């Protein structure tokens, strides 16, 4: 009987400019792959209509968030259009150690920090079919003031330049297709030889 090493969970990082459709695509993906654990971020941004504490985000005051930074409770954090966003570290580490795949939906500065701590992560960049489409999607959301929309658009254009720091790029023309591409990437990444050769040992072929 030979042995094959079973990987710990895969850390999947999904970034992309505001309006690329990360939320919609990742919701679709999570329905198709319910075994993936979604990491809920902390933020100082006020909740949008319909957003729930502990489901969409952990909503924090600035001082609570700064305390989390000081306590090293965050795997990464960034300031984005005037608010803090960060990934609670312990939950992610525990899930990965238990062999579960974890999905982080974060912006580019945070993704860079994660890359340093988890070079074995899979970094995926989601882009809209065009800048015009991006503008339309951000405006259509209609939950933010004109100024915030403009800031998000400016930031989105800057973020698009970060694409080359990622392993994969997925165009979000249709949600089902984009989610299917993500699923294919995740399946393929699980088959990588180097992942099978690191981590816990399990028996096979017996
Ligand atoms: P939104 O305010 O639209 O929910 O999120 C704004 C941006 O922050 C999005 O690009 C989103 O992916 C990103 N974001 C959400 N959570 C985190 C996080 O924990 N860390 C970082 N660095 N970015 C995050």
PDB file of N, CA, C and O in Angstrom, residues 125-168:
ATOM      1  N   UNK A 125      -8.623  36.678  -9.771  1.00  0.00           N
ATOM      2  CA  UNK A 125      -9.066  38.051 -10.001  1.00  0.00           C
ATOM      3  C   UNK A 125     -10.276  38.038 -10.919  1.00  0.00           C
ATOM      4  O   UNK A 125     -10.227  37.496 -12.020  1.00  0.00           O
ATOM      5  N   UNK A 126     -11.355  38.606 -10.422  1.00  0.00           N
ATOM      6  CA  UNK A 126     -12.597  38.631 -11.209  1.00  0.00           C
ATOM      7  C   UNK A 126     -12.738  40.005 -11.856  1.00  0.00           C
ATOM      8  O   UNK A 126     -12.619  41.026 -11.181  1.00  0.00           O
ATOM      9  N   UNK A 127     -12.980  40.030 -13.157  1.00  0.00           N
ATOM     10  CA  UNK A 127     -13.137  41.336 -13.818  1.00  0.00           C
ATOM     11  C   UNK A 127     -14.470  41.407 -14.564  1.00  0.00           C
ATOM     12  O   UNK A 127     -14.996  40.398 -15.026  1.00  0.00           O
ATOM     13  N   UNK A 128     -14.988  42.615 -14.679  1.00  0.00           N
ATOM     14  CA  UNK A 128     -16.217  42.794 -15.463  1.00  0.00           C
ATOM     15  C   UNK A 128     -15.855  42.752 -16.950  1.00  0.00           C
ATOM     16  O   UNK A 128     -14.691  42.944 -17.300  1.00  0.00           O
ATOM     17  N   UNK A 129     -16.829  42.545 -17.825  1.00  0.00           N
ATOM     18  CA  UNK A 129     -16.524  42.474 -19.252  1.00  0.00           C
ATOM     19  C   UNK A 129     -15.938  43.780 -19.801  1.00  0.00           C
ATOM     20  O   UNK A 129     -15.162  43.753 -20.748  1.00  0.00           O
ATOM     21  N   UNK A 130     -16.272  44.928 -19.195  1.00  0.00           N
ATOM     22  CA  UNK A 130     -15.722  46.201 -19.676  1.00  0.00           C
ATOM     23  C   UNK A 130     -15.842  47.250 -18.579  1.00  0.00           C
ATOM     24  O   UNK A 130     -16.581  47.069 -17.601  1.00  0.00           O
ATOM     25  N   UNK A 131     -15.116  48.360 -18.760  1.00  0.00           N
ATOM     26  CA  UNK A 131     -15.194  49.446 -17.774  1.00  0.00           C
ATOM     27  C   UNK A 131     -16.576  50.092 -17.760  1.00  0.00           C
ATOM     28  O   UNK A 131     -17.080  50.486 -16.713  1.00  0.00           O
ATOM     29  N   UNK A 132     -17.196  50.171 -18.935  1.00  0.00           N
ATOM     30  CA  UNK A 132     -18.544  50.746 -19.003  1.00  0.00           C
ATOM     31  C   UNK A 132     -19.521  49.909 -18.191  1.00  0.00           C
ATOM     32  O   UNK A 132     -20.375  50.422 -17.470  1.00  0.00           O
ATOM     33  N   UNK A 133     -19.374  48.610 -18.312  1.00  0.00           N
ATOM     34  CA  UNK A 133     -20.247  47.702 -17.579  1.00  0.00           C
ATOM     35  C   UNK A 133     -20.013  47.847 -16.068  1.00  0.00           C
ATOM     36  O   UNK A 133     -20.948  47.825 -15.275  1.00  0.00           O
ATOM     37  N   UNK A 134     -18.753  48.035 -15.712  1.00  0.00           N
ATOM     38  CA  UNK A 134     -18.396  48.227 -14.302  1.00  0.00           C
ATOM     39  C   UNK A 134     -19.101  49.469 -13.753  1.00  0.00           C
ATOM     40  O   UNK A 134     -19.711  49.449 -12.684  1.00  0.00           O
ATOM     41  N   UNK A 135     -19.012  50.561 -14.517  1.00  0.00           N
ATOM     42  CA  UNK A 135     -19.635  51.820 -14.109  1.00  0.00           C
ATOM     43  C   UNK A 135     -21.140  51.607 -13.917  1.00  0.00           C
ATOM     44  O   UNK A 135     -21.733  52.009 -12.925  1.00  0.00           O
ATOM     45  N   UNK A 136     -21.743  50.926 -14.872  1.00  0.00           N
ATOM     46  CA  UNK A 136     -23.185  50.678 -14.814  1.00  0.00           C
ATOM     47  C   UNK A 136     -23.548  49.900 -13.541  1.00  0.00           C
ATOM     48  O   UNK A 136     -24.487  50.228 -12.833  1.00  0.00           O
ATOM     49  N   UNK A 137     -22.750  48.886 -13.240  1.00  0.00           N
ATOM     50  CA  UNK A 137     -23.063  48.044 -12.076  1.00  0.00           C
ATOM     51  C   UNK A 137     -22.924  48.807 -10.766  1.00  0.00           C
ATOM     52  O   UNK A 137     -23.732  48.651  -9.860  1.00  0.00           O
ATOM     53  N   UNK A 138     -21.887  49.642 -10.673  1.00  0.00           N
ATOM     54  CA  UNK A 138     -21.692  50.390  -9.420  1.00  0.00           C
ATOM     55  C   UNK A 138     -22.828  51.403  -9.245  1.00  0.00           C
ATOM     56  O   UNK A 138     -23.378  51.554  -8.154  1.00  0.00           O
ATOM     57  N   UNK A 139     -23.196  52.068 -10.336  1.00  0.00           N
ATOM     58  CA  UNK A 139     -24.259  53.066 -10.245  1.00  0.00           C
ATOM     59  C   UNK A 139     -25.607  52.416  -9.946  1.00  0.00           C
ATOM     60  O   UNK A 139     -26.406  52.923  -9.178  1.00  0.00           O
ATOM     61  N   UNK A 140     -25.800  51.261 -10.548  1.00  0.00           N
ATOM     62  CA  UNK A 140     -27.084  50.572 -10.416  1.00  0.00           C
ATOM     63  C   UNK A 140     -27.353  50.114  -8.987  1.00  0.00           C
ATOM     64  O   UNK A 140     -28.493  49.994  -8.570  1.00  0.00           O
ATOM     65  N   UNK A 141     -26.268  49.879  -8.253  1.00  0.00           N
ATOM     66  CA  UNK A 141     -26.434  49.410  -6.870  1.00  0.00           C
ATOM     67  C   UNK A 141     -27.290  50.412  -6.095  1.00  0.00           C
ATOM     68  O   UNK A 141     -28.103  50.035  -5.265  1.00  0.00           O
ATOM     69  N   UNK A 142     -27.072  51.721  -6.389  1.00  0.00           N
ATOM     70  CA  UNK A 142     -27.960  52.768  -5.887  1.00  0.00           C
ATOM     71  C   UNK A 142     -27.993  52.942  -4.380  1.00  0.00           C
ATOM     72  O   UNK A 142     -28.812  53.672  -3.860  1.00  0.00           O
ATOM     73  N   UNK A 143     -27.107  52.268  -3.665  1.00  0.00           N
ATOM     74  CA  UNK A 143     -27.151  52.381  -2.210  1.00  0.00           C
ATOM     75  C   UNK A 143     -26.151  53.412  -1.718  1.00  0.00           C
ATOM     76  O   UNK A 143     -26.103  53.703  -0.536  1.00  0.00           O
ATOM     77  N   UNK A 144     -25.330  53.945  -2.633  1.00  0.00           N
ATOM     78  CA  UNK A 144     -24.283  54.843  -2.166  1.00  0.00           C
ATOM     79  C   UNK A 144     -24.402  56.234  -2.767  1.00  0.00           C
ATOM     80  O   UNK A 144     -24.987  56.420  -3.823  1.00  0.00           O
ATOM     81  N   UNK A 145     -23.826  57.193  -2.065  1.00  0.00           N
ATOM     82  CA  UNK A 145     -23.883  58.570  -2.553  1.00  0.00           C
ATOM     83  C   UNK A 145     -23.034  58.695  -3.811  1.00  0.00           C
ATOM     84  O   UNK A 145     -22.164  57.872  -4.086  1.00  0.00           O
ATOM     85  N   UNK A 146     -23.295  59.776  -4.541  1.00  0.00           N
ATOM     86  CA  UNK A 146     -22.544  60.087  -5.767  1.00  0.00           C
ATOM     87  C   UNK A 146     -21.035  60.043  -5.520  1.00  0.00           C
ATOM     88  O   UNK A 146     -20.272  59.473  -6.288  1.00  0.00           O
ATOM     89  N   UNK A 147     -20.631  60.631  -4.389  1.00  0.00           N
ATOM     90  CA  UNK A 147     -19.206  60.732  -4.090  1.00  0.00           C
ATOM     91  C   UNK A 147     -18.600  59.343  -3.877  1.00  0.00           C
ATOM     92  O   UNK A 147     -17.518  59.046  -4.385  1.00  0.00           O
ATOM     93  N   UNK A 148     -19.318  58.513  -3.133  1.00  0.00           N
ATOM     94  CA  UNK A 148     -18.809  57.155  -2.887  1.00  0.00           C
ATOM     95  C   UNK A 148     -18.731  56.380  -4.203  1.00  0.00           C
ATOM     96  O   UNK A 148     -17.758  55.671  -4.468  1.00  0.00           O
ATOM     97  N   UNK A 149     -19.734  56.560  -5.056  1.00  0.00           N
ATOM     98  CA  UNK A 149     -19.728  55.861  -6.356  1.00  0.00           C
ATOM     99  C   UNK A 149     -18.495  56.274  -7.155  1.00  0.00           C
ATOM    100  O   UNK A 149     -17.771  55.429  -7.700  1.00  0.00           O
ATOM    101  N   UNK A 150     -18.229  57.582  -7.184  1.00  0.00           N
ATOM    102  CA  UNK A 150     -17.069  58.071  -7.936  1.00  0.00           C
ATOM    103  C   UNK A 150     -15.762  57.536  -7.362  1.00  0.00           C
ATOM    104  O   UNK A 150     -14.867  57.104  -8.100  1.00  0.00           O
ATOM    105  N   UNK A 151     -15.664  57.544  -6.027  1.00  0.00           N
ATOM    106  CA  UNK A 151     -14.455  57.013  -5.388  1.00  0.00           C
ATOM    107  C   UNK A 151     -14.271  55.539  -5.697  1.00  0.00           C
ATOM    108  O   UNK A 151     -13.159  55.077  -5.957  1.00  0.00           O
ATOM    109  N   UNK A 152     -15.369  54.801  -5.679  1.00  0.00           N
ATOM    110  CA  UNK A 152     -15.291  53.363  -5.963  1.00  0.00           C
ATOM    111  C   UNK A 152     -14.867  53.124  -7.406  1.00  0.00           C
ATOM    112  O   UNK A 152     -14.118  52.203  -7.701  1.00  0.00           O
ATOM    113  N   UNK A 153     -15.373  53.973  -8.306  1.00  0.00           N
ATOM    114  CA  UNK A 153     -14.991  53.824  -9.715  1.00  0.00           C
ATOM    115  C   UNK A 153     -13.499  54.089  -9.915  1.00  0.00           C
ATOM    116  O   UNK A 153     -12.815  53.339 -10.605  1.00  0.00           O
ATOM    117  N   UNK A 154     -13.025  55.155  -9.276  1.00  0.00           N
ATOM    118  CA  UNK A 154     -11.603  55.498  -9.381  1.00  0.00           C
ATOM    119  C   UNK A 154     -10.747  54.349  -8.839  1.00  0.00           C
ATOM    120  O   UNK A 154      -9.780  53.918  -9.441  1.00  0.00           O
ATOM    121  N   UNK A 155     -11.176  53.859  -7.686  1.00  0.00           N
ATOM    122  CA  UNK A 155     -10.448  52.773  -7.041  1.00  0.00           C
ATOM    123  C   UNK A 155     -10.483  51.509  -7.918  1.00  0.00           C
ATOM    124  O   UNK A 155      -9.488  50.806  -8.046  1.00  0.00           O
ATOM    125  N   UNK A 156     -11.638  51.272  -8.533  1.00  0.00           N
ATOM    126  CA  UNK A 156     -11.791  50.091  -9.384  1.00  0.00           C
ATOM    127  C   UNK A 156     -10.820  50.146 -10.553  1.00  0.00           C
ATOM    128  O   UNK A 156     -10.177  49.148 -10.904  1.00  0.00           O
ATOM    129  N   UNK A 157     -10.673  51.326 -11.139  1.00  0.00           N
ATOM    130  CA  UNK A 157      -9.755  51.450 -12.282  1.00  0.00           C
ATOM    131  C   UNK A 157      -8.324  51.174 -11.842  1.00  0.00           C
ATOM    132  O   UNK A 157      -7.554  50.553 -12.555  1.00  0.00           O
ATOM    133  N   UNK A 158      -7.975  51.648 -10.639  1.00  0.00           N
ATOM    134  CA  UNK A 158      -6.633  51.367 -10.111  1.00  0.00           C
ATOM    135  C   UNK A 158      -6.466  49.872  -9.852  1.00  0.00           C
ATOM    136  O   UNK A 158      -5.432  49.283 -10.134  1.00  0.00           O
ATOM    137  N   UNK A 159      -7.516  49.270  -9.302  1.00  0.00           N
ATOM    138  CA  UNK A 159      -7.439  47.853  -8.929  1.00  0.00           C
ATOM    139  C   UNK A 159      -7.228  46.947 -10.139  1.00  0.00           C
ATOM    140  O   UNK A 159      -6.580  45.920 -10.045  1.00  0.00           O
ATOM    141  N   UNK A 160      -7.804  47.382 -11.267  1.00  0.00           N
ATOM    142  CA  UNK A 160      -7.667  46.551 -12.469  1.00  0.00           C
ATOM    143  C   UNK A 160      -6.198  46.329 -12.840  1.00  0.00           C
ATOM    144  O   UNK A 160      -5.836  45.305 -13.415  1.00  0.00           O
ATOM    145  N   UNK A 161      -5.360  47.309 -12.460  1.00  0.00           N
ATOM    146  CA  UNK A 161      -3.936  47.196 -12.792  1.00  0.00           C
ATOM    147  C   UNK A 161      -3.232  46.116 -11.962  1.00  0.00           C
ATOM    148  O   UNK A 161      -2.101  45.754 -12.239  1.00  0.00           O
ATOM    149  N   UNK A 162      -3.887  45.653 -10.931  1.00  0.00           N
ATOM    150  CA  UNK A 162      -3.266  44.672 -10.029  1.00  0.00           C
ATOM    151  C   UNK A 162      -3.402  43.235 -10.523  1.00  0.00           C
ATOM    152  O   UNK A 162      -2.896  42.298  -9.915  1.00  0.00           O
ATOM    153  N   UNK A 163      -4.111  43.101 -11.619  1.00  0.00           N
ATOM    154  CA  UNK A 163      -4.447  41.766 -12.127  1.00  0.00           C
ATOM    155  C   UNK A 163      -3.234  40.843 -12.258  1.00  0.00           C
ATOM    156  O   UNK A 163      -3.324  39.657 -11.984  1.00  0.00           O
ATOM    157  N   UNK A 164      -2.094  41.419 -12.655  1.00  0.00           N
ATOM    158  CA  UNK A 164      -0.931  40.555 -12.920  1.00  0.00           C
ATOM    159  C   UNK A 164      -0.309  39.946 -11.661  1.00  0.00           C
ATOM    160  O   UNK A 164       0.596  39.126 -11.758  1.00  0.00           O
ATOM    161  N   UNK A 165      -0.798  40.333 -10.481  1.00  0.00           N
ATOM    162  CA  UNK A 165      -0.289  39.703  -9.251  1.00  0.00           C
ATOM    163  C   UNK A 165      -1.076  38.446  -8.890  1.00  0.00           C
ATOM    164  O   UNK A 165      -0.829  37.837  -7.856  1.00  0.00           O
ATOM    165  N   UNK A 166      -2.036  38.099  -9.717  1.00  0.00           N
ATOM    166  CA  UNK A 166      -2.916  36.962  -9.401  1.00  0.00           C
ATOM    167  C   UNK A 166      -2.557  35.739 -10.249  1.00  0.00           C
ATOM    168  O   UNK A 166      -1.864  35.849 -11.252  1.00  0.00           O
ATOM    169  N   UNK A 167      -3.055  34.584  -9.822  1.00  0.00           N
ATOM    170  CA  UNK A 167      -2.768  33.347 -10.563  1.00  0.00           C
ATOM    171  C   UNK A 167      -3.738  33.153 -11.721  1.00  0.00           C
ATOM    172  O   UNK A 167      -3.404  32.564 -12.733  1.00  0.00           O
ATOM    173  N   UNK A 168      -4.974  33.602 -11.514  1.00  0.00           N
ATOM    174  CA  UNK A 168      -6.022  33.381 -12.521  1.00  0.00           C
ATOM    175  C   UNK A 168      -6.839  34.654 -12.694  1.00  0.00           C
ATOM    176  O   UNK A 168      -7.016  35.414 -11.741  1.00  0.00           O
TER     177      UNK A 168
END
